[in-house]
């Protein structure tokens, strides 16, 4: 990797001293000046000694004589590095709210409600690939780094699967649609699991792990804030796509997802200036024990990260209340017109997403000053206030109820935005010792999936126990009693957030 054989002969003595372990900072600096090109990077190999020089170059990195890729990432570029979170949130929100319910009715005749559950189960189970995919990306060696190949591969496969979903929708192929949905979600989570480990690789000179000093902790706060912002903006954009394409066939949305995914993949891969990981190549095959270990934690060693995952599970149980807001608005506001009901529901969701997106970056930065845990406490307290407002609204005069519900929705966006802005940073601060970064975030993602799965089940059972059936506009419609909503808001809403506070308090490894 030298530009001339003359330079190679001059550096031979230094190379021998490096291999003998007799290396000094001054010699590293000299080697750096001789081996790097004008742009600060190692030029292409031109001699048989390139392997030795590559080893010396990485030795320079470890000694501090060379800058790491993390130094090239300025704060505003974290918005680009974390952009994949935007498209991940957009696809999952759009599919869950609009696409899958419509496709279940279109492709499966009268069994729509059953197939919605099957489709959602397929999407949720695909997240179980995250710990293993994260472990594979942690061990990957390539000239493009260890994350970008997985992000690019997962994005391409997901785009192809989305195209198959589009064709299956147009041609009414239910079985093809189910298989393509599974492939699309597996590929999307493959890319997402690698993307979760990317920021830690870029800010940490050791290529991952928890932040070690004040500067790295500040960077983690900024990264977590951008992750939260993209989460809310992705959901908001999905809602806008649903509104703007409401008069078009549902398969139009697949094209929107494909374009957004391709754009995000290109931006992230260009913004993430990963170093080559060829020098870290691990030829040892992953054993069955390691695969099993990807899905487990040792409470005696990784207690803090376990509490992080438990708190995240409780938080996502509480967010499942939003699934039943359609029924809540219909029963509490006594709205008979379907169009008016959808408009109010859309207005409530948009207000919450906008507030969440606006507060996420300031909240994430504030965690660098106040600490992660106090910000979590504030967010969960506001979330609890949200559910209490939902309980209070039906007790008010009818002309005030909608305004109070809208205020509750904005409080939800505020509390959720604060929590999500610190969620990623808290996990990075408490990474388990026995796991690699992306592998640990795979478990972190599974905790969220379990919360999203258990929450609707618990809420649905509680509401079903308080069902009041009635005939409405010549059709049978199930309504639910006010005390049923009170039980759900208290049990699944307020109490779950109290449990998040308790789990966060038990974390000892960070403030």
GROMACS .gro file of C-alpha atoms in nm:
model
  511
    1UNK     CA    1   0.000   0.000   0.000
    2UNK     CA    2   0.296   0.230  -0.054
    3UNK     CA    3   0.328   0.461  -0.350
    4UNK     CA    4   0.685   0.356  -0.430
    5UNK     CA    5   0.927   0.075  -0.353
    6UNK     CA    6   1.177   0.333  -0.227
    7UNK     CA    7   0.937   0.432   0.050
    8UNK     CA    8   0.896   0.064   0.134
    9UNK     CA    9   1.270   0.012   0.183
   10UNK     CA   10   1.289   0.318   0.410
   11UNK     CA   11   1.009   0.184   0.629
   12UNK     CA   12   1.135  -0.176   0.653
   13UNK     CA   13   1.324  -0.118   0.983
   14UNK     CA   14   1.012   0.029   1.140
   15UNK     CA   15   0.807  -0.268   1.025
   16UNK     CA   16   1.053  -0.509   1.188
   17UNK     CA   17   1.031  -0.315   1.514
   18UNK     CA   18   0.651  -0.322   1.494
   19UNK     CA   19   0.645  -0.698   1.456
   20UNK     CA   20   0.897  -0.732   1.740
   21UNK     CA   21   0.674  -0.527   1.968
   22UNK     CA   22   0.926  -0.239   1.993
   23UNK     CA   23   0.705   0.040   1.866
   24UNK     CA   24   0.694   0.403   1.963
   25UNK     CA   25   0.441   0.676   1.897
   26UNK     CA   26   0.697   0.868   1.690
   27UNK     CA   27   0.756   0.567   1.465
   28UNK     CA   28   0.383   0.519   1.425
   29UNK     CA   29   0.351   0.882   1.325
   30UNK     CA   30   0.632   0.846   1.069
   31UNK     CA   31   0.466   0.534   0.927
   32UNK     CA   32   0.139   0.723   0.908
   33UNK     CA   33   0.295   1.007   0.709
   34UNK     CA   34   0.460   0.767   0.465
   35UNK     CA   35   0.171   0.531   0.408
   36UNK     CA   36  -0.127   0.765   0.384
   37UNK     CA   37  -0.230   0.943   0.068
   38UNK     CA   38  -0.310   1.313   0.048
   39UNK     CA   39  -0.673   1.246   0.145
   40UNK     CA   40  -0.572   1.074   0.469
   41UNK     CA   41  -0.661   0.723   0.349
   42UNK     CA   42  -0.447   0.421   0.265
   43UNK     CA   43  -0.388   0.402  -0.114
   44UNK     CA   44  -0.438   0.086  -0.317
   45UNK     CA   45  -0.182  -0.191  -0.267
   46UNK     CA   46   0.104  -0.193  -0.516
   47UNK     CA   47   0.358  -0.430  -0.363
   48UNK     CA   48   0.393  -0.772  -0.204
   49UNK     CA   49   0.442  -0.603   0.133
   50UNK     CA   50   0.088  -0.464   0.133
   51UNK     CA   51  -0.035  -0.713   0.394
   52UNK     CA   52   0.242  -0.616   0.636
   53UNK     CA   53   0.172  -0.248   0.581
   54UNK     CA   54  -0.201  -0.299   0.630
   55UNK     CA   55  -0.125  -0.459   0.966
   56UNK     CA   56   0.101  -0.170   1.052
   57UNK     CA   57  -0.167   0.077   0.950
   58UNK     CA   58  -0.419  -0.080   1.185
   59UNK     CA   59  -0.155  -0.087   1.458
   60UNK     CA   60  -0.125   0.288   1.406
   61UNK     CA   61  -0.499   0.318   1.454
   62UNK     CA   62  -0.487   0.128   1.780
   63UNK     CA   63  -0.202   0.345   1.909
   64UNK     CA   64  -0.386   0.670   1.835
   65UNK     CA   65  -0.159   0.793   1.553
   66UNK     CA   66  -0.440   0.754   1.301
   67UNK     CA   67  -0.790   0.902   1.309
   68UNK     CA   68  -1.083   0.658   1.315
   69UNK     CA   69  -1.390   0.689   1.099
   70UNK     CA   70  -1.584   0.819   1.398
   71UNK     CA   71  -1.386   1.141   1.386
   72UNK     CA   72  -1.517   1.203   1.036
   73UNK     CA   73  -1.882   1.189   1.149
   74UNK     CA   74  -2.000   1.533   1.256
   75UNK     CA   75  -2.323   1.576   1.446
   76UNK     CA   76  -2.546   1.678   1.155
   77UNK     CA   77  -2.445   1.363   0.968
   78UNK     CA   78  -2.593   1.144   1.240
   79UNK     CA   79  -2.928   1.237   1.088
   80UNK     CA   80  -2.814   1.064   0.768
   81UNK     CA   81  -2.655   0.764   0.942
   82UNK     CA   82  -2.978   0.693   1.135
   83UNK     CA   83  -3.211   0.752   0.838
   84UNK     CA   84  -3.293   0.382   0.805
   85UNK     CA   85  -3.503   0.417   1.120
   86UNK     CA   86  -3.730   0.653   0.920
   87UNK     CA   87  -3.811   0.402   0.648
   88UNK     CA   88  -3.838   0.114   0.900
   89UNK     CA   89  -4.097   0.310   1.098
   90UNK     CA   90  -4.274   0.423   0.781
   91UNK     CA   91  -4.315   0.071   0.639
   92UNK     CA   92  -4.429  -0.089   0.965
   93UNK     CA   93  -4.676   0.191   1.043
   94UNK     CA   94  -4.823   0.199   0.693
   95UNK     CA   95  -4.851  -0.179   0.670
   96UNK     CA   96  -5.011  -0.212   1.014
   97UNK     CA   97  -5.258   0.076   0.984
   98UNK     CA   98  -5.376   0.046   0.626
   99UNK     CA   99  -5.217  -0.206   0.392
  100UNK     CA  100  -5.254  -0.535   0.580
  101UNK     CA  101  -5.617  -0.482   0.689
  102UNK     CA  102  -5.720  -0.399   0.333
  103UNK     CA  103  -5.523  -0.684   0.179
  104UNK     CA  104  -5.666  -0.930   0.433
  105UNK     CA  105  -6.019  -0.842   0.318
  106UNK     CA  106  -5.935  -0.838  -0.054
  107UNK     CA  107  -5.733  -1.159  -0.072
  108UNK     CA  108  -5.916  -1.380   0.176
  109UNK     CA  109  -6.287  -1.319   0.116
  110UNK     CA  110  -6.481  -1.312   0.443
  111UNK     CA  111  -6.195  -1.417   0.672
  112UNK     CA  112  -6.034  -1.073   0.686
  113UNK     CA  113  -6.012  -1.038   1.064
  114UNK     CA  114  -5.841  -1.377   1.096
  115UNK     CA  115  -5.587  -1.300   0.825
  116UNK     CA  116  -5.502  -0.959   0.972
  117UNK     CA  117  -5.391  -1.145   1.285
  118UNK     CA  118  -5.190  -1.391   1.075
  119UNK     CA  119  -5.021  -1.111   0.879
  120UNK     CA  120  -4.932  -0.924   1.199
  121UNK     CA  121  -4.800  -1.245   1.354
  122UNK     CA  122  -4.577  -1.298   1.049
  123UNK     CA  123  -4.442  -0.942   1.078
  124UNK     CA  124  -4.378  -0.982   1.449
  125UNK     CA  125  -4.213  -1.323   1.428
  126UNK     CA  126  -3.974  -1.191   1.162
  127UNK     CA  127  -3.814  -0.973   1.431
  128UNK     CA  128  -3.682  -1.288   1.599
  129UNK     CA  129  -3.409  -1.290   1.333
  130UNK     CA  130  -3.257  -0.972   1.480
  131UNK     CA  131  -3.025  -1.121   1.748
  132UNK     CA  132  -2.876  -1.375   1.506
  133UNK     CA  133  -2.850  -1.123   1.221
  134UNK     CA  134  -2.683  -0.879   1.458
  135UNK     CA  135  -2.429  -1.141   1.563
  136UNK     CA  136  -2.351  -1.223   1.200
  137UNK     CA  137  -2.296  -0.857   1.114
  138UNK     CA  138  -2.074  -0.815   1.422
  139UNK     CA  139  -1.846  -1.092   1.291
  140UNK     CA  140  -1.855  -0.991   0.925
  141UNK     CA  141  -1.532  -0.891   0.752
  142UNK     CA  142  -1.526  -0.694   0.425
  143UNK     CA  143  -1.358  -0.394   0.267
  144UNK     CA  144  -1.686  -0.199   0.307
  145UNK     CA  145  -1.708  -0.259   0.684
  146UNK     CA  146  -1.932  -0.498   0.869
  147UNK     CA  147  -2.270  -0.315   0.868
  148UNK     CA  148  -2.311  -0.172   0.518
  149UNK     CA  149  -2.311  -0.510   0.336
  150UNK     CA  150  -2.601  -0.625   0.556
  151UNK     CA  151  -2.790  -0.297   0.518
  152UNK     CA  152  -2.753  -0.306   0.140
  153UNK     CA  153  -2.835  -0.677   0.107
  154UNK     CA  154  -3.138  -0.653   0.334
  155UNK     CA  155  -3.266  -0.344   0.152
  156UNK     CA  156  -3.234  -0.502  -0.193
  157UNK     CA  157  -3.406  -0.823  -0.082
  158UNK     CA  158  -3.681  -0.624   0.087
  159UNK     CA  159  -3.739  -0.415  -0.226
  160UNK     CA  160  -3.769  -0.732  -0.435
  161UNK     CA  161  -4.011  -0.881  -0.183
  162UNK     CA  162  -4.218  -0.560  -0.182
  163UNK     CA  163  -4.238  -0.583  -0.561
  164UNK     CA  164  -4.367  -0.941  -0.523
  165UNK     CA  165  -4.622  -0.816  -0.267
  166UNK     CA  166  -4.737  -0.557  -0.518
  167UNK     CA  167  -4.779  -0.817  -0.792
  168UNK     CA  168  -4.953  -1.061  -0.557
  169UNK     CA  169  -5.193  -0.783  -0.456
  170UNK     CA  170  -5.271  -0.690  -0.817
  171UNK     CA  171  -5.317  -1.052  -0.930
  172UNK     CA  172  -5.492  -1.171  -0.609
  173UNK     CA  173  -5.242  -1.442  -0.511
  174UNK     CA  174  -5.299  -1.491  -0.135
  175UNK     CA  175  -5.034  -1.760  -0.076
  176UNK     CA  176  -4.770  -1.568  -0.273
  177UNK     CA  177  -4.860  -1.260  -0.073
  178UNK     CA  178  -4.805  -1.441   0.258
  179UNK     CA  179  -4.465  -1.578   0.153
  180UNK     CA  180  -4.353  -1.243   0.011
  181UNK     CA  181  -4.462  -1.068   0.333
  182UNK     CA  182  -4.244  -1.303   0.539
  183UNK     CA  183  -3.943  -1.250   0.310
  184UNK     CA  184  -3.990  -0.872   0.309
  185UNK     CA  185  -4.002  -0.857   0.690
  186UNK     CA  186  -3.704  -1.091   0.733
  187UNK     CA  187  -3.496  -0.884   0.490
  188UNK     CA  188  -3.606  -0.556   0.648
  189UNK     CA  189  -3.510  -0.679   0.995
  190UNK     CA  190  -3.179  -0.812   0.860
  191UNK     CA  191  -3.088  -0.459   0.750
  192UNK     CA  192  -3.238  -0.301   1.062
  193UNK     CA  193  -3.038  -0.521   1.303
  194UNK     CA  194  -2.712  -0.423   1.132
  195UNK     CA  195  -2.818  -0.057   1.128
  196UNK     CA  196  -2.871  -0.063   1.506
  197UNK     CA  197  -2.504  -0.148   1.556
  198UNK     CA  198  -2.375   0.110   1.310
  199UNK     CA  199  -2.367   0.424   1.531
  200UNK     CA  200  -2.167   0.246   1.803
  201UNK     CA  201  -1.910   0.141   1.541
  202UNK     CA  202  -1.868   0.500   1.424
  203UNK     CA  203  -1.845   0.685   1.755
  204UNK     CA  204  -1.636   0.423   1.937
  205UNK     CA  205  -1.277   0.383   1.826
  206UNK     CA  206  -1.282   0.019   1.936
  207UNK     CA  207  -1.557  -0.056   1.687
  208UNK     CA  208  -1.859  -0.083   1.915
  209UNK     CA  209  -1.959  -0.115   2.278
  210UNK     CA  210  -2.088   0.123   2.540
  211UNK     CA  211  -1.962   0.484   2.547
  212UNK     CA  212  -1.642   0.521   2.750
  213UNK     CA  213  -1.604   0.893   2.808
  214UNK     CA  214  -1.808   1.213   2.831
  215UNK     CA  215  -1.768   1.295   2.460
  216UNK     CA  216  -1.895   0.954   2.352
  217UNK     CA  217  -2.189   0.976   2.594
  218UNK     CA  218  -2.283   1.313   2.443
  219UNK     CA  219  -2.267   1.159   2.096
  220UNK     CA  220  -2.492   0.873   2.208
  221UNK     CA  221  -2.750   1.127   2.328
  222UNK     CA  222  -2.747   1.298   1.989
  223UNK     CA  223  -2.773   0.966   1.801
  224UNK     CA  224  -3.063   0.850   2.018
  225UNK     CA  225  -3.242   1.180   1.956
  226UNK     CA  226  -3.215   1.139   1.579
  227UNK     CA  227  -3.336   0.777   1.604
  228UNK     CA  228  -3.646   0.900   1.788
  229UNK     CA  229  -3.702   1.184   1.541
  230UNK     CA  230  -3.687   0.944   1.245
  231UNK     CA  231  -3.927   0.708   1.425
  232UNK     CA  232  -4.195   0.976   1.455
  233UNK     CA  233  -4.131   1.130   1.114
  234UNK     CA  234  -4.152   0.786   0.952
  235UNK     CA  235  -4.489   0.719   1.116
  236UNK     CA  236  -4.611   1.065   1.021
  237UNK     CA  237  -4.502   1.019   0.660
  238UNK     CA  238  -4.682   0.683   0.647
  239UNK     CA  239  -5.004   0.851   0.759
  240UNK     CA  240  -4.961   1.124   0.496
  241UNK     CA  241  -4.909   0.856   0.229
  242UNK     CA  242  -5.229   0.683   0.341
  243UNK     CA  243  -5.422   1.010   0.322
  244UNK     CA  244  -5.279   1.116  -0.015
  245UNK     CA  245  -5.344   0.776  -0.178
  246UNK     CA  246  -5.685   0.704  -0.023
  247UNK     CA  247  -5.855   0.716  -0.365
  248UNK     CA  248  -5.590   0.494  -0.531
  249UNK     CA  249  -5.550   0.114  -0.519
  250UNK     CA  250  -5.370  -0.007  -0.208
  251UNK     CA  251  -5.080  -0.154  -0.409
  252UNK     CA  252  -4.963   0.202  -0.488
  253UNK     CA  253  -4.823   0.219  -0.137
  254UNK     CA  254  -4.576  -0.062  -0.209
  255UNK     CA  255  -4.409   0.158  -0.472
  256UNK     CA  256  -4.375   0.435  -0.212
  257UNK     CA  257  -4.209   0.193   0.030
  258UNK     CA  258  -3.967   0.067  -0.236
  259UNK     CA  259  -3.855   0.418  -0.331
  260UNK     CA  260  -3.816   0.524   0.032
  261UNK     CA  261  -3.617   0.212   0.115
  262UNK     CA  262  -3.381   0.256  -0.180
  263UNK     CA  263  -3.324   0.622  -0.092
  264UNK     CA  264  -3.256   0.547   0.276
  265UNK     CA  265  -3.014   0.264   0.191
  266UNK     CA  266  -2.808   0.487  -0.040
  267UNK     CA  267  -2.796   0.776   0.209
  268UNK     CA  268  -2.699   0.556   0.505
  269UNK     CA  269  -2.431   0.364   0.317
  270UNK     CA  270  -2.274   0.687   0.189
  271UNK     CA  271  -2.292   0.866   0.525
  272UNK     CA  272  -2.149   0.572   0.722
  273UNK     CA  273  -1.776   0.593   0.652
  274UNK     CA  274  -1.689   0.246   0.781
  275UNK     CA  275  -1.331   0.122   0.782
  276UNK     CA  276  -1.238  -0.210   0.627
  277UNK     CA  277  -1.282  -0.504   0.865
  278UNK     CA  278  -1.076  -0.754   0.667
  279UNK     CA  279  -0.806  -0.746   0.937
  280UNK     CA  280  -1.068  -0.866   1.188
  281UNK     CA  281  -1.180  -1.164   0.983
  282UNK     CA  282  -1.312  -1.448   1.200
  283UNK     CA  283  -1.311  -1.780   1.017
  284UNK     CA  284  -1.465  -1.972   1.309
  285UNK     CA  285  -1.815  -2.093   1.226
  286UNK     CA  286  -2.101  -1.995   1.456
  287UNK     CA  287  -2.202  -2.287   1.674
  288UNK     CA  288  -2.550  -2.391   1.782
  289UNK     CA  289  -2.465  -2.281   2.137
  290UNK     CA  290  -2.378  -1.933   2.010
  291UNK     CA  291  -2.706  -1.916   1.817
  292UNK     CA  292  -2.898  -2.009   2.132
  293UNK     CA  293  -2.690  -1.763   2.334
  294UNK     CA  294  -2.797  -1.480   2.102
  295UNK     CA  295  -3.147  -1.502   2.252
  296UNK     CA  296  -3.046  -1.520   2.619
  297UNK     CA  297  -2.898  -1.295   2.888
  298UNK     CA  298  -2.709  -1.376   3.205
  299UNK     CA  299  -2.888  -1.179   3.482
  300UNK     CA  300  -2.590  -1.205   3.715
  301UNK     CA  301  -2.363  -1.024   3.468
  302UNK     CA  302  -2.594  -0.822   3.243
  303UNK     CA  303  -2.854  -0.712   3.497
  304UNK     CA  304  -2.866  -0.351   3.374
  305UNK     CA  305  -2.934  -0.446   3.013
  306UNK     CA  306  -3.198  -0.692   3.133
  307UNK     CA  307  -3.379  -0.408   3.315
  308UNK     CA  308  -3.352  -0.196   3.000
  309UNK     CA  309  -3.526  -0.470   2.799
  310UNK     CA  310  -3.791  -0.525   3.067
  311UNK     CA  311  -3.864  -0.151   3.082
  312UNK     CA  312  -3.888  -0.140   2.704
  313UNK     CA  313  -4.132  -0.432   2.705
  314UNK     CA  314  -4.358  -0.255   2.957
  315UNK     CA  315  -4.341   0.068   2.759
  316UNK     CA  316  -4.456  -0.097   2.437
  317UNK     CA  317  -4.734  -0.276   2.624
  318UNK     CA  318  -4.862   0.069   2.724
  319UNK     CA  319  -4.848   0.201   2.367
  320UNK     CA  320  -5.084  -0.076   2.254
  321UNK     CA  321  -5.372   0.134   2.390
  322UNK     CA  322  -5.353   0.334   2.066
  323UNK     CA  323  -5.474   0.026   1.875
  324UNK     CA  324  -5.815   0.069   2.039
  325UNK     CA  325  -5.848   0.446   1.997
  326UNK     CA  326  -6.083   0.388   1.704
  327UNK     CA  327  -6.334   0.221   1.938
  328UNK     CA  328  -6.264   0.473   2.215
  329UNK     CA  329  -6.345   0.771   1.991
  330UNK     CA  330  -6.657   0.601   1.856
  331UNK     CA  331  -6.796   0.507   2.199
  332UNK     CA  332  -6.682   0.807   2.403
  333UNK     CA  333  -6.750   1.086   2.152
  334UNK     CA  334  -7.063   0.912   2.019
  335UNK     CA  335  -6.958   0.954   1.655
  336UNK     CA  336  -7.192   0.777   1.413
  337UNK     CA  337  -7.041   0.896   1.084
  338UNK     CA  338  -6.753   0.674   0.969
  339UNK     CA  339  -6.587   0.954   0.771
  340UNK     CA  340  -6.588   1.189   1.070
  341UNK     CA  341  -6.447   0.914   1.290
  342UNK     CA  342  -6.154   0.852   1.053
  343UNK     CA  343  -6.080   1.225   1.027
  344UNK     CA  344  -6.067   1.264   1.404
  345UNK     CA  345  -5.851   0.954   1.443
  346UNK     CA  346  -5.611   1.079   1.175
  347UNK     CA  347  -5.599   1.423   1.338
  348UNK     CA  348  -5.520   1.267   1.675
  349UNK     CA  349  -5.240   1.054   1.532
  350UNK     CA  350  -5.087   1.335   1.328
  351UNK     CA  351  -5.087   1.568   1.631
  352UNK     CA  352  -4.912   1.304   1.843
  353UNK     CA  353  -4.649   1.227   1.575
  354UNK     CA  354  -4.572   1.596   1.510
  355UNK     CA  355  -4.525   1.670   1.880
  356UNK     CA  356  -4.310   1.358   1.922
  357UNK     CA  357  -4.087   1.452   1.628
  358UNK     CA  358  -4.046   1.810   1.755
  359UNK     CA  359  -3.948   1.712   2.109
  360UNK     CA  360  -3.722   1.414   2.030
  361UNK     CA  361  -3.397   1.598   1.949
  362UNK     CA  362  -3.414   1.846   2.241
  363UNK     CA  363  -3.505   1.562   2.479
  364UNK     CA  364  -3.219   1.346   2.355
  365UNK     CA  365  -2.969   1.628   2.402
  366UNK     CA  366  -3.107   1.707   2.748
  367UNK     CA  367  -3.025   1.350   2.858
  368UNK     CA  368  -2.657   1.442   2.819
  369UNK     CA  369  -2.708   1.702   3.093
  370UNK     CA  370  -2.980   1.558   3.316
  371UNK     CA  371  -2.890   1.192   3.269
  372UNK     CA  372  -3.079   0.915   3.091
  373UNK     CA  373  -3.292   0.799   3.383
  374UNK     CA  374  -3.442   1.138   3.483
  375UNK     CA  375  -3.554   1.194   3.124
  376UNK     CA  376  -3.717   0.849   3.123
  377UNK     CA  377  -3.896   0.942   3.447
  378UNK     CA  378  -4.031   1.261   3.288
  379UNK     CA  379  -4.146   1.082   2.973
  380UNK     CA  380  -4.328   0.803   3.159
  381UNK     CA  381  -4.494   1.053   3.394
  382UNK     CA  382  -4.633   1.244   3.097
  383UNK     CA  383  -4.748   0.917   2.938
  384UNK     CA  384  -4.936   0.831   3.259
  385UNK     CA  385  -5.100   1.174   3.249
  386UNK     CA  386  -5.214   1.094   2.894
  387UNK     CA  387  -5.412   0.787   3.001
  388UNK     CA  388  -5.563   0.974   3.295
  389UNK     CA  389  -5.685   1.242   3.052
  390UNK     CA  390  -5.845   0.971   2.839
  391UNK     CA  391  -6.030   0.855   3.152
  392UNK     CA  392  -6.134   1.209   3.243
  393UNK     CA  393  -6.257   1.314   2.896
  394UNK     CA  394  -6.589   1.120   2.898
  395UNK     CA  395  -6.685   1.286   3.227
  396UNK     CA  396  -6.675   1.630   3.066
  397UNK     CA  397  -6.955   1.797   2.860
  398UNK     CA  398  -6.976   1.667   2.504
  399UNK     CA  399  -6.854   1.992   2.346
  400UNK     CA  400  -6.531   1.970   2.551
  401UNK     CA  401  -6.454   1.599   2.514
  402UNK     CA  402  -6.285   1.613   2.175
  403UNK     CA  403  -6.058   1.899   2.281
  404UNK     CA  404  -5.953   1.708   2.592
  405UNK     CA  405  -5.891   1.393   2.387
  406UNK     CA  406  -5.680   1.594   2.143
  407UNK     CA  407  -5.482   1.739   2.434
  408UNK     CA  408  -5.429   1.384   2.562
  409UNK     CA  409  -5.302   1.282   2.218
  410UNK     CA  410  -5.050   1.566   2.219
  411UNK     CA  411  -4.939   1.465   2.570
  412UNK     CA  412  -4.894   1.113   2.435
  413UNK     CA  413  -4.669   1.246   2.159
  414UNK     CA  414  -4.472   1.452   2.413
  415UNK     CA  415  -4.420   1.164   2.658
  416UNK     CA  416  -4.349   0.909   2.389
  417UNK     CA  417  -4.107   1.143   2.213
  418UNK     CA  418  -3.914   1.196   2.536
  419UNK     CA  419  -3.896   0.825   2.613
  420UNK     CA  420  -3.797   0.711   2.263
  421UNK     CA  421  -3.531   0.984   2.240
  422UNK     CA  422  -3.344   0.822   2.531
  423UNK     CA  423  -3.438   0.457   2.472
  424UNK     CA  424  -3.151   0.388   2.230
  425UNK     CA  425  -2.897   0.582   2.437
  426UNK     CA  426  -2.994   0.397   2.757
  427UNK     CA  427  -2.941   0.062   2.582
  428UNK     CA  428  -2.599   0.173   2.453
  429UNK     CA  429  -2.496   0.281   2.802
  430UNK     CA  430  -2.584  -0.063   2.941
  431UNK     CA  431  -2.470  -0.302   2.667
  432UNK     CA  432  -2.412  -0.655   2.802
  433UNK     CA  433  -2.053  -0.767   2.841
  434UNK     CA  434  -2.090  -1.105   2.677
  435UNK     CA  435  -2.257  -0.985   2.357
  436UNK     CA  436  -2.162  -0.782   2.054
  437UNK     CA  437  -2.341  -0.453   1.984
  438UNK     CA  438  -2.585  -0.553   1.708
  439UNK     CA  439  -2.652  -0.888   1.877
  440UNK     CA  440  -2.754  -0.706   2.196
  441UNK     CA  441  -2.978  -0.470   2.001
  442UNK     CA  442  -3.146  -0.772   1.849
  443UNK     CA  443  -3.265  -0.870   2.197
  444UNK     CA  444  -3.358  -0.507   2.259
  445UNK     CA  445  -3.578  -0.520   1.950
  446UNK     CA  446  -3.737  -0.850   2.054
  447UNK     CA  447  -3.835  -0.691   2.387
  448UNK     CA  448  -4.025  -0.423   2.196
  449UNK     CA  449  -4.190  -0.686   1.977
  450UNK     CA  450  -4.310  -0.882   2.281
  451UNK     CA  451  -4.459  -0.565   2.428
  452UNK     CA  452  -4.639  -0.482   2.104
  453UNK     CA  453  -4.774  -0.838   2.091
  454UNK     CA  454  -4.882  -0.880   2.454
  455UNK     CA  455  -5.036  -0.534   2.487
  456UNK     CA  456  -5.319  -0.572   2.232
  457UNK     CA  457  -5.399  -0.920   2.365
  458UNK     CA  458  -5.436  -0.798   2.724
  459UNK     CA  459  -5.627  -0.484   2.621
  460UNK     CA  460  -5.855  -0.680   2.390
  461UNK     CA  461  -5.944  -0.930   2.662
  462UNK     CA  462  -6.016  -0.651   2.913
  463UNK     CA  463  -6.242  -0.471   2.666
  464UNK     CA  464  -6.416  -0.792   2.561
  465UNK     CA  465  -6.507  -0.854   2.923
  466UNK     CA  466  -6.689  -0.519   2.922
  467UNK     CA  467  -6.856  -0.545   2.582
  468UNK     CA  468  -7.198  -0.393   2.516
  469UNK     CA  469  -7.332  -0.517   2.179
  470UNK     CA  470  -7.588  -0.318   1.984
  471UNK     CA  471  -7.740  -0.286   1.640
  472UNK     CA  472  -7.629   0.017   1.446
  473UNK     CA  473  -7.722   0.118   1.090
  474UNK     CA  474  -7.864  -0.229   1.013
  475UNK     CA  475  -7.543  -0.404   1.119
  476UNK     CA  476  -7.415  -0.567   1.437
  477UNK     CA  477  -7.155  -0.349   1.608
  478UNK     CA  478  -6.980  -0.416   1.937
  479UNK     CA  479  -6.950  -0.124   2.177
  480UNK     CA  480  -6.763  -0.117   2.504
  481UNK     CA  481  -6.862   0.030   2.840
  482UNK     CA  482  -6.688   0.331   2.992
  483UNK     CA  483  -6.558   0.129   3.287
  484UNK     CA  484  -6.395  -0.110   3.039
  485UNK     CA  485  -6.190   0.177   2.896
  486UNK     CA  486  -6.105   0.289   3.250
  487UNK     CA  487  -5.968  -0.056   3.332
  488UNK     CA  488  -5.761  -0.063   3.011
  489UNK     CA  489  -5.623   0.290   3.057
  490UNK     CA  490  -5.524   0.219   3.416
  491UNK     CA  491  -5.395  -0.137   3.378
  492UNK     CA  492  -5.226  -0.124   3.040
  493UNK     CA  493  -5.154   0.251   3.037
  494UNK     CA  494  -5.073   0.395   3.379
  495UNK     CA  495  -4.954   0.080   3.558
  496UNK     CA  496  -4.724  -0.025   3.273
  497UNK     CA  497  -4.554   0.314   3.281
  498UNK     CA  498  -4.511   0.281   3.656
  499UNK     CA  499  -4.340  -0.053   3.590
  500UNK     CA  500  -4.111   0.122   3.337
  501UNK     CA  501  -4.017   0.371   3.608
  502UNK     CA  502  -3.938   0.085   3.846
  503UNK     CA  503  -3.729  -0.105   3.593
  504UNK     CA  504  -3.536   0.211   3.502
  505UNK     CA  505  -3.471   0.290   3.870
  506UNK     CA  506  -3.309  -0.053   3.914
  507UNK     CA  507  -3.050   0.024   3.643
  508UNK     CA  508  -2.725   0.103   3.824
  509UNK     CA  509  -2.475   0.136   3.538
  510UNK     CA  510  -2.582   0.482   3.423
  511UNK     CA  511  -2.743   0.795   3.563
   0.00000   0.00000   0.00000
